[in-house]
Coordinates of C-alpha atoms in Angstrom, one line a residue:
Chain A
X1 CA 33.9 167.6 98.2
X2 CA 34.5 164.6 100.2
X3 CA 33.3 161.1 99.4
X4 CA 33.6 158.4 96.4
X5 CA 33.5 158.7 93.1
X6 CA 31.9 155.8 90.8
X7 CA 34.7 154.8 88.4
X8 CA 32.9 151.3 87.3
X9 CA 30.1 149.6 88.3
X10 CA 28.3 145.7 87.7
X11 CA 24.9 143.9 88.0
X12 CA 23.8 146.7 90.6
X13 CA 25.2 148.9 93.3
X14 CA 22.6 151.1 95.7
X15 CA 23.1 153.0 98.5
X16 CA 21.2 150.9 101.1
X17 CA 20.7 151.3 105.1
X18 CA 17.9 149.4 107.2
X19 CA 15.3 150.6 105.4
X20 CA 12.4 152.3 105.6
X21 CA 9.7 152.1 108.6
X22 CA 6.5 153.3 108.6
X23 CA 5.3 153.7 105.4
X24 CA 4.1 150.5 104.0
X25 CA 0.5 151.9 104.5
X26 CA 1.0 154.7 101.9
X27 CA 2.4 152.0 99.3
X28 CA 5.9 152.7 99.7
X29 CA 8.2 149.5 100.3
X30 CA 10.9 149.2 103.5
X31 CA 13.7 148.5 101.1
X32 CA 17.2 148.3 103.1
X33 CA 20.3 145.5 103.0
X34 CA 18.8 142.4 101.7
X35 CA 21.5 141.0 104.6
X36 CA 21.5 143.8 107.1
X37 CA 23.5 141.9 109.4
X38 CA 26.6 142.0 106.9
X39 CA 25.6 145.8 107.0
X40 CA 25.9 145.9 110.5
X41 CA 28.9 144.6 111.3
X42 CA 30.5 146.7 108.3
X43 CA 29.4 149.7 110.5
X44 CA 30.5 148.4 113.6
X45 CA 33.9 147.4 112.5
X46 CA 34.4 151.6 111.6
X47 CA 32.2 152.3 114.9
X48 CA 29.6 153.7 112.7
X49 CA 25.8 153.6 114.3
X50 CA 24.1 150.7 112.9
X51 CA 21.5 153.2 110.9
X52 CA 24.5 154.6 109.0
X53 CA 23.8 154.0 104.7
X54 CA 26.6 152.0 103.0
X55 CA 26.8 150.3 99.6
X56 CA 25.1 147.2 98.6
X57 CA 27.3 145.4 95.8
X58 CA 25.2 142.9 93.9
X59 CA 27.8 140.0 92.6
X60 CA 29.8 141.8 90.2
X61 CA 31.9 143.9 92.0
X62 CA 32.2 147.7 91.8
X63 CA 34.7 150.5 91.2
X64 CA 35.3 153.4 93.6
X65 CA 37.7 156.1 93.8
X66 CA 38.2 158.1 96.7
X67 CA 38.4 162.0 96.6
X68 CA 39.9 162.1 100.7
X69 CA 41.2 160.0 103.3
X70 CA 38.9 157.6 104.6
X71 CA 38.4 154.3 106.7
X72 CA 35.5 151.5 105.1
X73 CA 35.3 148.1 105.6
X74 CA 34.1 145.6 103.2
X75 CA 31.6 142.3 104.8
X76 CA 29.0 139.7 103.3
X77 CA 29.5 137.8 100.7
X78 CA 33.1 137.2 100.1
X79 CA 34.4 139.2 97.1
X80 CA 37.7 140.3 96.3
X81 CA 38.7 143.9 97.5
X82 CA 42.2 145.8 96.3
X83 CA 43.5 149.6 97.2
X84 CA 45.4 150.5 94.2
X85 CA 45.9 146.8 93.5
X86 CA 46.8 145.4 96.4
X87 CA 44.6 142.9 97.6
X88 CA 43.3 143.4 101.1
X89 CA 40.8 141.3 103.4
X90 CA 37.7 141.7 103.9
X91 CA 36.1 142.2 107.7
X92 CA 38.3 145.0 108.6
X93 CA 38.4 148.4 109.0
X94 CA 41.0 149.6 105.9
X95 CA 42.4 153.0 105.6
X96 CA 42.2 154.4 102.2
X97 CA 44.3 157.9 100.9
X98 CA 42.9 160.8 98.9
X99 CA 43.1 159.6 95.0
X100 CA 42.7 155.7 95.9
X101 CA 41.1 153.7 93.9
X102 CA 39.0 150.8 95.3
X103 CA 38.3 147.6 93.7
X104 CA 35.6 145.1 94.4
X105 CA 35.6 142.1 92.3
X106 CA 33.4 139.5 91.9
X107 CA 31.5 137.9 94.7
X108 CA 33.3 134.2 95.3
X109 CA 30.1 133.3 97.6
X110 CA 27.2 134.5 98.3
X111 CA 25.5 137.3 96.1
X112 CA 25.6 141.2 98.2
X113 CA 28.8 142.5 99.7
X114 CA 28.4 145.8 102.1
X115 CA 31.1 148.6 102.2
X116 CA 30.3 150.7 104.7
X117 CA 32.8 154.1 105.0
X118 CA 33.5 155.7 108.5
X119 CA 30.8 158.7 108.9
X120 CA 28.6 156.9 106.1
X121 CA 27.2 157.9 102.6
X122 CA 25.4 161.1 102.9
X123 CA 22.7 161.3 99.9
X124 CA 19.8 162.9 101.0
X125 CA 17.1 161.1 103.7
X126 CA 13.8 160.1 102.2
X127 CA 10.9 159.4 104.6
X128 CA 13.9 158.7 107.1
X129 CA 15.5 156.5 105.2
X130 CA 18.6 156.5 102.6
X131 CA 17.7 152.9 101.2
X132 CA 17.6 153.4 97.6
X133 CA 14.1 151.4 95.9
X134 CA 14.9 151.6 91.9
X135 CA 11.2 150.6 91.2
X136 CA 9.7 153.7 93.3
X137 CA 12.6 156.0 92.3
X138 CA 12.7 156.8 95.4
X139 CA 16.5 156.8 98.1
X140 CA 20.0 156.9 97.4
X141 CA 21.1 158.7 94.3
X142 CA 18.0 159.8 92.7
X143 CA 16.5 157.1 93.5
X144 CA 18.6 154.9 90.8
X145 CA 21.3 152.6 91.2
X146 CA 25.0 153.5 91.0
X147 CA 26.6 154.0 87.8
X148 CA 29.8 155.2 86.7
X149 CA 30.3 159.0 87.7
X150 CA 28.5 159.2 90.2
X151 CA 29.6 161.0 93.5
X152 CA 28.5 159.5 96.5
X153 CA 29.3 162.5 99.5
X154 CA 30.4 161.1 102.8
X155 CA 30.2 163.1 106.1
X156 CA 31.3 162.3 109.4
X157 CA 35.2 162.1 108.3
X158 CA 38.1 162.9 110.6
X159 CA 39.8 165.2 107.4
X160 CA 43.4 165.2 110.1
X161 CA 43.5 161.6 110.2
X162 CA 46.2 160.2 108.0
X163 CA 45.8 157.1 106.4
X164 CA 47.4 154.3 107.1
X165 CA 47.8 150.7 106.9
X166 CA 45.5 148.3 108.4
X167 CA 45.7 147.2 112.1
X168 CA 42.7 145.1 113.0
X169 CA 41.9 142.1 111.5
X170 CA 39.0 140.1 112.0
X171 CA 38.0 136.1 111.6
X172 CA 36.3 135.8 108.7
X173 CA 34.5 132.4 110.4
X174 CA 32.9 134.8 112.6
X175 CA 30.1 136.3 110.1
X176 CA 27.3 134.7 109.1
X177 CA 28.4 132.2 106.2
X178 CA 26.7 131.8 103.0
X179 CA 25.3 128.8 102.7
X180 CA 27.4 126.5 100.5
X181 CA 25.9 125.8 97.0
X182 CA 25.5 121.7 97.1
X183 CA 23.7 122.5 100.5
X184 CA 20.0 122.4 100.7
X185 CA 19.1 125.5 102.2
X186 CA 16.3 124.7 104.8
X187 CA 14.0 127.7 104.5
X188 CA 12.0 127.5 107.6
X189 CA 9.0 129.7 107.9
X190 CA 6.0 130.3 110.5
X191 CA 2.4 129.6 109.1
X192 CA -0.1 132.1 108.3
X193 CA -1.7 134.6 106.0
X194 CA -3.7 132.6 104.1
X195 CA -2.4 128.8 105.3
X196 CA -5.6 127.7 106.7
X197 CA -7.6 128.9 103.4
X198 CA -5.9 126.7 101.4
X199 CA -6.2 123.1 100.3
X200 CA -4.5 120.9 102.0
X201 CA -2.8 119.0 98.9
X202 CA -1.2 122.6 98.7
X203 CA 0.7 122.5 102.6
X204 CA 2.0 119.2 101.4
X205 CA 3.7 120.0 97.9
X206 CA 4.7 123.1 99.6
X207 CA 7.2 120.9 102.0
X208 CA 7.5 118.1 100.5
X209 CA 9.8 118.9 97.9
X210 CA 12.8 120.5 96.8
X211 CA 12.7 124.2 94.9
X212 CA 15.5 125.5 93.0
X213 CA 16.2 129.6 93.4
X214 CA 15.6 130.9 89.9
X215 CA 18.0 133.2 87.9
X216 CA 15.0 135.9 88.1
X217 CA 15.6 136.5 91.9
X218 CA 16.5 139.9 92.6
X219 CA 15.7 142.7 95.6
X220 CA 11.9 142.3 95.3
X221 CA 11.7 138.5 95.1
X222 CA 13.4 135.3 95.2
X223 CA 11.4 132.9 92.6
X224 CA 11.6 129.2 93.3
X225 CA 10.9 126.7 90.8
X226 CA 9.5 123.2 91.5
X227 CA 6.4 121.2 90.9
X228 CA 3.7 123.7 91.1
X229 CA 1.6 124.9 94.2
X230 CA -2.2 124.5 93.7
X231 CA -3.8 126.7 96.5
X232 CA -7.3 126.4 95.5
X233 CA -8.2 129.7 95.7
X234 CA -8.9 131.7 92.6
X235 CA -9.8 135.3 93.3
X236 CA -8.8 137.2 96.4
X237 CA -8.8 140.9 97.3
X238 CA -5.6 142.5 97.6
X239 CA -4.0 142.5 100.9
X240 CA -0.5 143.5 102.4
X241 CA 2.3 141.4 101.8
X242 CA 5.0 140.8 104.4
X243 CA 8.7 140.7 104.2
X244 CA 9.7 137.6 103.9
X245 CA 5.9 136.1 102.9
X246 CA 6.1 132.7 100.5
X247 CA 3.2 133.6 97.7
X248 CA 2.1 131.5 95.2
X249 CA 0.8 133.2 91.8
X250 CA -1.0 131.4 89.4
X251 CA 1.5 129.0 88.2
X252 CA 2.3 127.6 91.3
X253 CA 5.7 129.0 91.5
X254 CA 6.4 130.3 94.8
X255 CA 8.0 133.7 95.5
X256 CA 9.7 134.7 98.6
X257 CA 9.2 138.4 99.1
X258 CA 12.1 140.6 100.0
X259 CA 13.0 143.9 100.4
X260 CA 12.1 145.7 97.9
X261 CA 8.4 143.6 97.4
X262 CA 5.3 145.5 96.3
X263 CA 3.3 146.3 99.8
X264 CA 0.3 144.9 98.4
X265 CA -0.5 142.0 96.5
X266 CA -3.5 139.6 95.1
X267 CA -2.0 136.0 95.2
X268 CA -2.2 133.4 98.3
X269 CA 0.5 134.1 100.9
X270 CA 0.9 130.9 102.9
X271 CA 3.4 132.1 105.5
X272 CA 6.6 134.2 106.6
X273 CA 10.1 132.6 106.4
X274 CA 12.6 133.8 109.4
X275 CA 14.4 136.2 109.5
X276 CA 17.9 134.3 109.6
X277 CA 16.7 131.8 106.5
X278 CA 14.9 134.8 104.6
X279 CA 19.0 136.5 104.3
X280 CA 20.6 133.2 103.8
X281 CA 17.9 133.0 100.9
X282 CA 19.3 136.4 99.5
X283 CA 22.7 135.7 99.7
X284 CA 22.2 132.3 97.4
X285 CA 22.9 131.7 94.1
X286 CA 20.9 130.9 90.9
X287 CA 20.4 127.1 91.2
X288 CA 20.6 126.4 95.1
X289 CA 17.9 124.0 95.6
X290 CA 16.1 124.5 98.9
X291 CA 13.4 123.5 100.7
X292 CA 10.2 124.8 102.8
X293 CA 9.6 123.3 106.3
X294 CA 6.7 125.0 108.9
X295 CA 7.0 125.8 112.1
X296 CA 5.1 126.4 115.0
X297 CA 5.2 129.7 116.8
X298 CA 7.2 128.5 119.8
X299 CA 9.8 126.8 117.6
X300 CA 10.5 129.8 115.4
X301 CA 10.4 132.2 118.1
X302 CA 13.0 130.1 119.6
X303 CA 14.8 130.0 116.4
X304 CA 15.1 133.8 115.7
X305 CA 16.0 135.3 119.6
X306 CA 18.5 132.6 119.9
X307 CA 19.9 133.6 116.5
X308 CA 19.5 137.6 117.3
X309 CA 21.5 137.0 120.6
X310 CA 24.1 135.3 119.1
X311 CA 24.4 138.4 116.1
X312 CA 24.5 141.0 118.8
X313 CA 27.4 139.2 120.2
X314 CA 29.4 139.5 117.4
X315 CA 28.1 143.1 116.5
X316 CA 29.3 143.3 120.4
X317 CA 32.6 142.2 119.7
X318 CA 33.1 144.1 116.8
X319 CA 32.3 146.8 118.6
X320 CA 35.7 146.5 120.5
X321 CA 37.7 146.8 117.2
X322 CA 35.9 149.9 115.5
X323 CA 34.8 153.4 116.9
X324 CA 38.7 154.6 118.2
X325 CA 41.1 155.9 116.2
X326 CA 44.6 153.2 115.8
Chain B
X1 CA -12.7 138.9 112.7
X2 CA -10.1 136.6 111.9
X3 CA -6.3 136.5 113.3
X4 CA -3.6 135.0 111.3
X5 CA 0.1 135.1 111.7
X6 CA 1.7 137.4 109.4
X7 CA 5.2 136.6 110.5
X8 CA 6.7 136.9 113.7
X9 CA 6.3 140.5 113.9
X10 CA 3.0 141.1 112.3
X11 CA -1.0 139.6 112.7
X12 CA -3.6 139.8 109.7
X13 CA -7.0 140.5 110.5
X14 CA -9.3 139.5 108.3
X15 CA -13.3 140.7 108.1
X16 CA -15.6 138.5 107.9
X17 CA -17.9 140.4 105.2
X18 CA -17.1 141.0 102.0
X19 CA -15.1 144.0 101.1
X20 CA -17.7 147.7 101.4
X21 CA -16.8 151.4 102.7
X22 CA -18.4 149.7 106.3
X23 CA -15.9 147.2 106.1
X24 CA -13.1 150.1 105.1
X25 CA -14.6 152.3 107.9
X26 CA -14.5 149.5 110.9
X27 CA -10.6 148.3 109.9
X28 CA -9.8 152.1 109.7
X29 CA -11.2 152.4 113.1
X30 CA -9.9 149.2 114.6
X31 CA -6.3 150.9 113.0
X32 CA -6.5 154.1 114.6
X33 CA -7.8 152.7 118.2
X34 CA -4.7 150.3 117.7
X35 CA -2.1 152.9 116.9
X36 CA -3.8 155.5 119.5
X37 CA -3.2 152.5 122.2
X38 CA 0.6 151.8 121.1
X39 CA 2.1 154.6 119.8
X40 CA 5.6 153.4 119.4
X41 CA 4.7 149.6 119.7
X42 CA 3.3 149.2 116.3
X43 CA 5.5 150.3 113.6
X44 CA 3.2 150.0 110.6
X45 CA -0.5 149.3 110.0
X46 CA -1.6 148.7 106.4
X47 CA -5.7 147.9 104.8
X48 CA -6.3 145.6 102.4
X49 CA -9.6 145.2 100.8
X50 CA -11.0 143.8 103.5
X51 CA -8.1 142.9 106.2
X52 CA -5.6 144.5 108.5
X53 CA -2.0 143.8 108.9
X54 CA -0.3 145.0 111.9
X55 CA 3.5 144.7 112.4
X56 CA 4.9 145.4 115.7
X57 CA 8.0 145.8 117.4
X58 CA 8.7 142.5 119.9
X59 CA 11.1 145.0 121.9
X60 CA 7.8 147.5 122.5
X61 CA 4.8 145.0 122.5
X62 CA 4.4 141.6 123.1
X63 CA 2.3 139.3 120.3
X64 CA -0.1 138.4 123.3
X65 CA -0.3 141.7 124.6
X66 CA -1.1 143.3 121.0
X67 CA -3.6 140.4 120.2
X68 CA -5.4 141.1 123.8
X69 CA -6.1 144.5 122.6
X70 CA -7.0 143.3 119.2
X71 CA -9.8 140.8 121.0
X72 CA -11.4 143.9 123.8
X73 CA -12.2 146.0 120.3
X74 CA -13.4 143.1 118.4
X75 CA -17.1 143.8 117.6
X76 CA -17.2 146.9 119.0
X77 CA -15.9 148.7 116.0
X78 CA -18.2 148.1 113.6
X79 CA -20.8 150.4 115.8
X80 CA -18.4 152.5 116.1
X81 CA -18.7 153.3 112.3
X82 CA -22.1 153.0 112.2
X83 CA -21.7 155.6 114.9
X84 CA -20.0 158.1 112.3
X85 CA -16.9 158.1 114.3
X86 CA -14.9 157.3 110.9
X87 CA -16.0 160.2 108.8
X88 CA -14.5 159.7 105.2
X89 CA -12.8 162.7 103.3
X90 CA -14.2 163.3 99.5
X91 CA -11.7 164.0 96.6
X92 CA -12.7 165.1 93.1
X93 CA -10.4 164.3 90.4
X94 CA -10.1 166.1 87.1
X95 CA -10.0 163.9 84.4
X96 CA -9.4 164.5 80.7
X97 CA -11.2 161.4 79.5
X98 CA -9.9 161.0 75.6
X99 CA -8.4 158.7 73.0
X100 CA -5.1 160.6 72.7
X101 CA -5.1 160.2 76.8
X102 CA -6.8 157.2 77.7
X103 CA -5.8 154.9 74.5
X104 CA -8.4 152.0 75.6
X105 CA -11.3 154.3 75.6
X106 CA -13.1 152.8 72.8
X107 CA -11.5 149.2 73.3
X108 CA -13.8 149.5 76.5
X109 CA -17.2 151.0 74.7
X110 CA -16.3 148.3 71.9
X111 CA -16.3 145.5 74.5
X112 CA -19.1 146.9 76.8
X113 CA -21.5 147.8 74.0
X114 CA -21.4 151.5 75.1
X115 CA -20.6 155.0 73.2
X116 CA -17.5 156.1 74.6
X117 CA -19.6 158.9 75.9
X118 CA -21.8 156.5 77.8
X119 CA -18.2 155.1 78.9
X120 CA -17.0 158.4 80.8
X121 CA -20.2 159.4 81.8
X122 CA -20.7 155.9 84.0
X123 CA -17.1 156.2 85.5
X124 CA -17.2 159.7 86.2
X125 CA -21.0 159.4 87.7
X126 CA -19.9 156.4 90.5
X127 CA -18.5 157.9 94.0
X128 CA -15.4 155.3 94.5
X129 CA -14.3 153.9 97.5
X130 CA -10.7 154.0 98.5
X131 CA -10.2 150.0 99.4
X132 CA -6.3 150.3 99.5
X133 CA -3.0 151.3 98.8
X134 CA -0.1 149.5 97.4
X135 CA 1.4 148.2 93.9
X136 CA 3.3 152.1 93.5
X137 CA 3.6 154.4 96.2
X138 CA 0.2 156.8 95.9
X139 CA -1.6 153.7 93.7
X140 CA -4.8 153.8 95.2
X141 CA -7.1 150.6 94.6
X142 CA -10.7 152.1 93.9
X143 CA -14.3 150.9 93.8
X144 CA -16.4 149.4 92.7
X145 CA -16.9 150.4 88.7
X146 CA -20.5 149.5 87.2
X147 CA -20.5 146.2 86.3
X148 CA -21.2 147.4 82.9
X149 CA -17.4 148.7 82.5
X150 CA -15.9 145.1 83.8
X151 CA -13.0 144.6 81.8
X152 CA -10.2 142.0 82.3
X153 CA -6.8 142.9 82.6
X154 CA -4.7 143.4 79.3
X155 CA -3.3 140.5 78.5
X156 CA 0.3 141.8 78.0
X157 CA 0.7 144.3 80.3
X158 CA 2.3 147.6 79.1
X159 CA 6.1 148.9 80.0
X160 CA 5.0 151.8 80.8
X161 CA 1.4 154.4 81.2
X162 CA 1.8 158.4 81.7
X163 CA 1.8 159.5 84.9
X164 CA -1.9 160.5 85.8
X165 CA -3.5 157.6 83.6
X166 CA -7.1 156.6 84.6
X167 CA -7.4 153.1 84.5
X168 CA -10.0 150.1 84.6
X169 CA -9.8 146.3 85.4
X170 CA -12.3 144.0 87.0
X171 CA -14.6 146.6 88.5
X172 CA -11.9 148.5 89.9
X173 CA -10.3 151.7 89.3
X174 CA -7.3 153.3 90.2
X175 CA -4.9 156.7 88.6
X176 CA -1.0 155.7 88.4
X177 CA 1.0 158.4 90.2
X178 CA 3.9 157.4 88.1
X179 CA 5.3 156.4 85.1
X180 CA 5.5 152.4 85.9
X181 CA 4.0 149.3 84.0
X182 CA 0.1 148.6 83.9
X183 CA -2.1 145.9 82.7
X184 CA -5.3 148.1 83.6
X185 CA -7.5 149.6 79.9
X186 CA -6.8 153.4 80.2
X187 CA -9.6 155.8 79.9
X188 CA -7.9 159.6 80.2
X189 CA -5.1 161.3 82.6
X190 CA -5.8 163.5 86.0
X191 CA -3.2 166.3 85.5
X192 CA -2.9 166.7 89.7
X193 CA 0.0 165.6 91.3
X194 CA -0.9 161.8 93.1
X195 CA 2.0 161.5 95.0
X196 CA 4.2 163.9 96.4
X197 CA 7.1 163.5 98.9
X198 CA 6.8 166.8 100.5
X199 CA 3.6 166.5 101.1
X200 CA 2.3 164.8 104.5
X201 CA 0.8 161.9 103.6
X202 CA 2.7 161.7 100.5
X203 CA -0.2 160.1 98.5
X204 CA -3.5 162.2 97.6
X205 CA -5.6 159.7 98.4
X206 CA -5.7 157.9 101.8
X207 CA -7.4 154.2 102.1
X208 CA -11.4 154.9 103.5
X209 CA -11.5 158.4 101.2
X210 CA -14.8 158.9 98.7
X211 CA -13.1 159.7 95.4
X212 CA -14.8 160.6 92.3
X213 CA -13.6 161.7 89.0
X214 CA -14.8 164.8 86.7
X215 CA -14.3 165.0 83.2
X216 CA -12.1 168.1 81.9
X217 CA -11.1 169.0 78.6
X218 CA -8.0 169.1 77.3
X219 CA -7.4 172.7 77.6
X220 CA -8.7 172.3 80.9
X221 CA -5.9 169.4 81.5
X222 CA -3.1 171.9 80.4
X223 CA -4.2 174.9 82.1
X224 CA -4.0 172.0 85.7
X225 CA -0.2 171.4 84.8
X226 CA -1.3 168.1 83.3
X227 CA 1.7 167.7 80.6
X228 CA 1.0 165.6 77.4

């Protein structure tokens, strides 16, 4: 068999790609890379298809070994990678020999590092999708995060290739960086959902003051903690949440939805943060103080395509170093 | 109808009434025109009680474009239903309605001054609407339970209820397809499969359905592949 075997694993390993589409009306989340940018260009730089399922490494690092020769490449937040000990850099494609052992340490900055392998992790599709979502049980590994023994297949290999040692490098300055931990994060979101029901004492404590992300925050929600949000509304029927959507339950403490969110929920939802903010939000750690500030439509628009460009020219330009054999 | 941002990719429509099957039956009609119109522009449609979230793809369908649509249907739907064009499915569920299934049973006759026979027979005499979907995959939000059965949600919810388990809160109901955590009072179990990824859709119920619930014994339970 050909693939990785779990030797050690942390907080939380899953098998994660860009999620799934489609379903949210039958109650089943998107899931996918909390930052599937870093995903992205982990794929690219092996000249995988975007699609392609990796590993999401929360934090604390994992363990692999490898059972053939293969080709990854290691991108988000910065961790510490070795091959049998020796410490390599991230953002590159490595090549790794039959019996390696692969060690991802502790994330530096930023919370989720990607590994993506050339051909990708081959667990079985569910609903088009091999995102793993612990709560449904549903993705990756029967549906459950990594843990030690595991064997994660990979297809796609080139079982002549040799390995070797690595020959492209890539600027780490290049990726998206995390933001840095005295910075306040500027979480910038586009009004809607409920905003105009609310009170308007509620829009102003909203922006007007700084949050600090909460220990709690994990793949369904980042919890922020600050004076709390009165919305004025009490009861309200269920509706969909969005990815991304800032709801306030009833103690005021708002929670950015993520990935892995319930698809419906009862509390006020007062808008969506963008894209690009949503990730940097993700990739934070415990205590980053941040802050809320609306935009109009035009603005955020703006905002995101500018932002998408500029990732597709690096995806682009990774391009160029992955997908041929050295 | 009211239009909201739901992100860049996505619009809320809200109904103006208050949440009924004729509110279900216009938003699952305004859904299906929508999703008829832009088969690949729209990549997921999900009800709420009594709103409609659309997210689209900005490479497929422009926001003005979509919201254009959204405008030229706008009134026209709720003749539609009235017009029968929505005709909802009805399910039957098997329920073994019990204390060794449903352990709040006589927690809820207690607080709603009924015998717990009085209990199953007003929950398993009420047709139920089929509001929405979320919380699990499968979950099913149903209503509207008597008024008499209006129970608030447990205070502590519980780690974890049985696959299957029939549950109350408010003056909704609802079966949980899977083991997960629930703050709902539990009257008995369905022993039929809810949700079911080889099956197309994967959930038994579908929002707009008519679902009502028939008590079973516990032989009757077994004999269904309900497991204890």
């Amino acid at each position: 068999m050909t693939g990785l075997r779990v030797v050690k694993t942390g907080l939380l390993a899953t098998v994660q790609d860009l999620g799934r589409v489609g379903y949210l009306g039958h109650g089943i989340t998107a899931g996918g890379a909390l930052d599937a940018f870093s995903l992205r260009c982990a794929n690219r730089l092996l000249g995988n298809a975007d699609h392609v399922a990796g590993l999401e490494i929360a934090l604390t690092g994992l363990t692999l070994e490898a059972t053939c020769n293969l080709q990854l490449a290691l991108c988000g937040a910065s961790a510490t990678l070795s091959i049998n000990g020796e410490e390599q850099f991230m953002d590159q494609a490595l090549w790794v020999s039959a019996g390696s052992t692969i060690t991802i340490g502790r994330a530096l900055t930023g919370t989720y590092s990607y590994l993506a392998i050339k051909g990708g992790v081959s667990t079985p599709q569910v609903l088009g999708s091999r995102s793993t979502v612990v709560r449904e049980g549903i993705g990756g590994l029967n549906g459950q995060a990594l843990k030690p023994g595991d064997f994660l297949p990979i297809t796609g290999l080139d079982n002549s290739a040799t390995a070797q040692s690595p020959t492209r490098h890539w600027q780490r300055q290049l990726q998206a960086k995390p933001a840095a931990q005295n910075d306040i994060l500027r979480l910038r979101f586009l009004p809607g959902l409920h905003y105009d029901d609310v009170i308007q004492t509620c829009r102003d404590t909203l922006c007007a003051q700084t949050f600090t992300l909460s220990g709690a925050a994990n793949r369904m929600a980042a919890p922020l903690i600050g004076n709390p949000v009165d919305t004025g509304l009490t009861k309200l029927w269920s509706e969909p949440t969005c990815l991304g959507s800032i709801q306030i339950p009833p103690d005021g403490q708002p929670l950015v939805l993520l990935n892995d969110r319930q698809t419906m929920g009862g509390y006020p939802q007062l808008g969506v943060i963008i894209p690009l903010d949503r990730v940097r939000l993700g990739q934070a750690r415990p205590g980053h103080k941040v802050r809320l500030e609306a935009m109009t439509l035009a603005a955020a628009e703006q905002v995101v395509w500018l932002h998408e460009h500029y990732e597709e020219t690096h995806l682009k330009a990774l391009d160029r170093l992955g997908g041929t054999s050295p | 109808m009211q239009c909201s941002h739901a992100g860049l990719t996505g619009i809320r429509l809200s109904h103006d009434d208050s949440p009924s099957p004729a509110v279900t039956a216009s938003l699952i009609a305004l859904r299906d025109r929508l999703n008829s119109k832009f088969p690949k522009g729209l990549t997921d449609c999900v009800l709420g009680y009594r709103t409609l979230t659309v997210f689209f793809d900005p490479a497929e369908l422009s926001r003005e474009t979509l919201l254009g649509a959204i405008s030229d249907l706008d009134g026209k739907l709720d003749v539609a239903s009235n017009n029968s064009e929505y005709s909802s499915r009805t399910i039957e569920l098997p329920v073994w309605y019990a204390e060794e299934s449903g352990q709040d049973l006589s927690t809820v006759a207690k607080r709603s001054g009924l015998s717990v026979a009085a209990v199953i027979e007003l929950h398993s005499s009420t047709a139920y609407n089929a509001y929405a979907t979320g919380f699990a995959p499968g979950f099913c939000y149903l209503g509207e339970v008597s008024e008499q059965l209006e129970m608030p949600r447990l205070g502590t919810p519980r780690r974890a209820v049985p696959p299957g388990s029939v549950a109350i809160a408010d003056r909704q109901t609802a079966v949980y397809p899977s083991r997960s955590p629930g703050g709902w009072h539990l009257l008995g179990r369905c022993p039929l499969p809810l949700f079911d990824l080889e099956q197309t859709p994967p959930g038994l119920i579908s929002v707009g359905d008519q679902v009502s619930f028939k008590p079973i014994s516990r032989d009757e339970f077994l004999s269904m592949g309900g497991r204890l």
